[in-house]
XYZ file of C-alpha atoms in Angstrom:
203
model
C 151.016 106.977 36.779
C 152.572 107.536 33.483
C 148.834 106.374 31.842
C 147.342 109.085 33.752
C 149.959 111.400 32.997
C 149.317 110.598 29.132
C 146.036 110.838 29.611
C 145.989 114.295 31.071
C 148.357 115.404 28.439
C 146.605 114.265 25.449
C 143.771 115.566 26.895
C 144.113 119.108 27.228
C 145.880 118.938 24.225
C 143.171 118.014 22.468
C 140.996 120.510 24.281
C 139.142 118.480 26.964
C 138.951 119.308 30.298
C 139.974 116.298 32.425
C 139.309 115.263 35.453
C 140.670 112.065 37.235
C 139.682 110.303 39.995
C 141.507 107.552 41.582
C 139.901 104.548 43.527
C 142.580 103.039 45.305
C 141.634 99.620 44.259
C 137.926 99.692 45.968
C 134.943 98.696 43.755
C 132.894 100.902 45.978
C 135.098 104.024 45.835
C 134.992 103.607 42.444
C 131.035 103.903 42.123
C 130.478 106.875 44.400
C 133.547 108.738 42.245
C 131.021 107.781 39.069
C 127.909 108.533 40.698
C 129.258 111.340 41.544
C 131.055 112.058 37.815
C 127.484 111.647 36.585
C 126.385 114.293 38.043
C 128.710 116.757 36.574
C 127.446 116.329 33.265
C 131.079 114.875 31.679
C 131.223 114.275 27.576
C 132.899 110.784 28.605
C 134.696 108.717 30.937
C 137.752 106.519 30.677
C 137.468 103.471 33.165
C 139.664 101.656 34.056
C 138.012 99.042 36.437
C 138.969 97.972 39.903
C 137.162 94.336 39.265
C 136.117 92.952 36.166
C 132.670 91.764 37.275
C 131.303 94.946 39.843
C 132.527 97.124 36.597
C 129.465 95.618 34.894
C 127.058 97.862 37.277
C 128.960 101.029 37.081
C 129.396 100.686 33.341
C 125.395 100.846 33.216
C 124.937 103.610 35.597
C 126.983 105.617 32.926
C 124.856 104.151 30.050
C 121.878 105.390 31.705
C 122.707 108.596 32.566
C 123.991 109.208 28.587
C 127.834 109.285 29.207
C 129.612 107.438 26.443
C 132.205 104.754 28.483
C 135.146 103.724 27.330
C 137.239 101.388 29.274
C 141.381 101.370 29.631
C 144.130 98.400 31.000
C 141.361 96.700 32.792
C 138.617 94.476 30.361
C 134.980 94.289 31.969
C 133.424 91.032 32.175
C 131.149 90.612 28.973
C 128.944 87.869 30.536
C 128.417 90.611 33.657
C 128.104 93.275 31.280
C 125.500 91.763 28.861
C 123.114 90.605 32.102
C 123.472 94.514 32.695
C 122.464 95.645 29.800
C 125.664 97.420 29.195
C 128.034 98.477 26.494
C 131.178 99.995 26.063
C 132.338 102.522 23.217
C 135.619 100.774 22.700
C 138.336 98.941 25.225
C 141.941 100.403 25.002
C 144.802 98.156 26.748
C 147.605 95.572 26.185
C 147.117 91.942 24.963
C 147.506 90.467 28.642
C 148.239 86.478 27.278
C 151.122 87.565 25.582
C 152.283 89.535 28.697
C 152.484 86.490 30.603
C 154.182 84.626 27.976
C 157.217 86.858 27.915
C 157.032 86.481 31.650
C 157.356 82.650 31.603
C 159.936 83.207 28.907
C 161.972 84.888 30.969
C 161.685 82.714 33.676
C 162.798 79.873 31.516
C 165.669 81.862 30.443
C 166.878 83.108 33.619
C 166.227 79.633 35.272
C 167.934 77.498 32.299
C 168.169 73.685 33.808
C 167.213 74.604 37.391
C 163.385 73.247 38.531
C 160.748 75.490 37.856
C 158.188 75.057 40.741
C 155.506 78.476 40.092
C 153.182 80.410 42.794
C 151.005 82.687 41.370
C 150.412 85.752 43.639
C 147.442 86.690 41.263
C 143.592 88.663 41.201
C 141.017 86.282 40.124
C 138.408 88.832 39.919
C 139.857 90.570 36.954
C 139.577 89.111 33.560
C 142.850 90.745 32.477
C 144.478 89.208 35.343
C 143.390 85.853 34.129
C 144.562 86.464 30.927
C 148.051 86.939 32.151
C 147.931 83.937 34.003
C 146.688 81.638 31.536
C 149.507 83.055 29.041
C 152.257 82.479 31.444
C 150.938 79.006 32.239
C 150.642 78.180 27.930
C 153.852 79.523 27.895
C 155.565 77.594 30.284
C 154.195 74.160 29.220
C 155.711 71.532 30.542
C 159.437 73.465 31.112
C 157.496 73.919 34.686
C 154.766 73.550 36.622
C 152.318 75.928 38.714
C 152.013 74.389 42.357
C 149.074 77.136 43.152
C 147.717 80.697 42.884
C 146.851 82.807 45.798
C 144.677 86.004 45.747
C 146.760 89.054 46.426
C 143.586 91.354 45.883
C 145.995 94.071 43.991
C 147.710 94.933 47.933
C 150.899 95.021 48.629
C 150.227 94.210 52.300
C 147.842 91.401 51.337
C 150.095 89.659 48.401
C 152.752 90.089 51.682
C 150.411 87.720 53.508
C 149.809 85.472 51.047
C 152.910 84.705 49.727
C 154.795 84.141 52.955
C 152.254 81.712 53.532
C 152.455 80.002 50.083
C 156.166 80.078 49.950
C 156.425 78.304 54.243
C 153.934 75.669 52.777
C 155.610 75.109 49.598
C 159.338 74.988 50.355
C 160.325 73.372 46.833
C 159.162 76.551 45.061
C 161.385 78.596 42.404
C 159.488 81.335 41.546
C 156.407 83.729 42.437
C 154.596 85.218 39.837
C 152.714 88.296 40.732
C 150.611 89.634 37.718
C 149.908 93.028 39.107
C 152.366 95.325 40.466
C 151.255 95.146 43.859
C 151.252 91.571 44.194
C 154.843 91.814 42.861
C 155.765 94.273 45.040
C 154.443 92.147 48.084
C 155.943 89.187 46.912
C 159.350 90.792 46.750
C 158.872 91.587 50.694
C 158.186 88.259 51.329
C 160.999 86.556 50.037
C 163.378 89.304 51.310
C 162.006 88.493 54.935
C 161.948 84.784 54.711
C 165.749 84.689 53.687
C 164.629 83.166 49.984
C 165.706 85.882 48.142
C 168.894 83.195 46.836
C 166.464 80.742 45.631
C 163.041 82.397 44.764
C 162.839 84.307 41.483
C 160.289 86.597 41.596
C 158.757 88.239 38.112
C-alpha cells in the first residue's frame, strides 16, 4: 500500500497520469489488466509480478506492443525471460538475501540458547522469495536448522493450511518463517489456534 501510495504521488508530481491496477495475487488477472493496459496506449508500466516465471510472457506482450517495462519488489525470472525474448528497462526493489539474514538474526537473538527448529511458510515460484529464503538459511548456519518449507502461495487462508499442518507433523518446531506477508499473516493464525503461540516464534 504505501509503494502504491508513493508511486501515485511521485507520479503526478512528476506529471504522469497513473493508473494502477491490482491483481490480487493471480498470474492471470494480471495479464488481462496488461492486455488490457496495452490497449490504452500507456508511456510505461511498473510491474510488479505475481510469479517470477508467468511474468516472463506478460513482460513480452509489453515489449511487443512498444511499452517500455520496468519491474518493482518482485524480480522476473531471467532464464524465463531470455526464452521470451524479453527485456526489462531497469528492476527497482530491496536486496531480498539480506532481508532474510536480518530475519534469522533476529531469530537467533530473540531465541538465545533455546533450539532453533525452522518451517518455512514460503512461495517457490518467485525468485525474490527464494532469495529471502536462501539468506535466512546462510544466515542461520548451523545456530539452527530448517526442518521444511511449505508453499503458502502468497494466501493468508492457504499459508493457514499449510502451516497447521507443518507445525501437527513437526511438533519439535521453534519457529515459522513466512517470507511474504501473507504467509506471515497465516502463520500467525495458525499458531494462535493450535495453542503454540508460547513456543512458536513466528517472523
Amino acid at each position: 500500500v504505501a509503494m502504491q501510495e508513493g508511486f501515485v504521488a511521485t507520479g503526478k508530481a512528476k506529471g504522469f497520469d497513473v493508473k494502477v491496477a491490482i491483481a490480487n495475487d493471480d498470474d492471470s488477472t494480471q495479464l488481462s489488466q496488461v492486455e488490457s493496459v496495452s490497449q490504452q496506449k500507456v508511456c510505461a508500466v511498473a510491474l510488479n509480478p505475481v510469479s517470477s516465471g508467468p511474468s516472463a510472457a506478460i513482460v513480452k506482450a509489453l515489449n511487443t506492443a512498444g511499452i517500455p517495462v520496468f519491474t518493482v519488489n518482485v524480480l522476473v525470472s531471467q532464464t524465463d525471460l531470455e526464452k521470451q525474448g524479453g527485456s526489462v528497462i531497469q528492476f527497482v526493489g530491496a536486496d531480498q538475501a539480506q532481508g532474510g539474514q536480518v530475519e534469522a538474526e533476529q531469530a537467533i537473538k530473540d531465541l538465545g540458547s533455546k533450539p532453533i527448529t525452522v518451517g518455512i511458510v514460503g512461495f517457490p515460484d518467485s525468485v525474490t522469495t527464494n532469495q529471502r529464503d536462501e539468506g535466512f538459511k546462510k544466515a542461520l548456519g548451523s545456530k539452527g536448522s530448517v526442518k521444511t518449507t511449505v508453499n503458502g502461495k502468497v494466501d493468508p487462508n492457504i499459508s493457514l493450511q499449510v502451516t497447521t499442518a507443518m507445525l501437527q507433523g513437526n511438533p519439535d518446531m521453534t519457529v515459522v518463517y513466512g517470507d511474504t506477508g501473507p504467509a506471515t499473516f497465516g502463520a500467525v493464525q495458525a499458531v494462535r489456534q493450535l495453542g503454540l503461540s508460547h513456543k512458536v516464534a513466528v517472523l
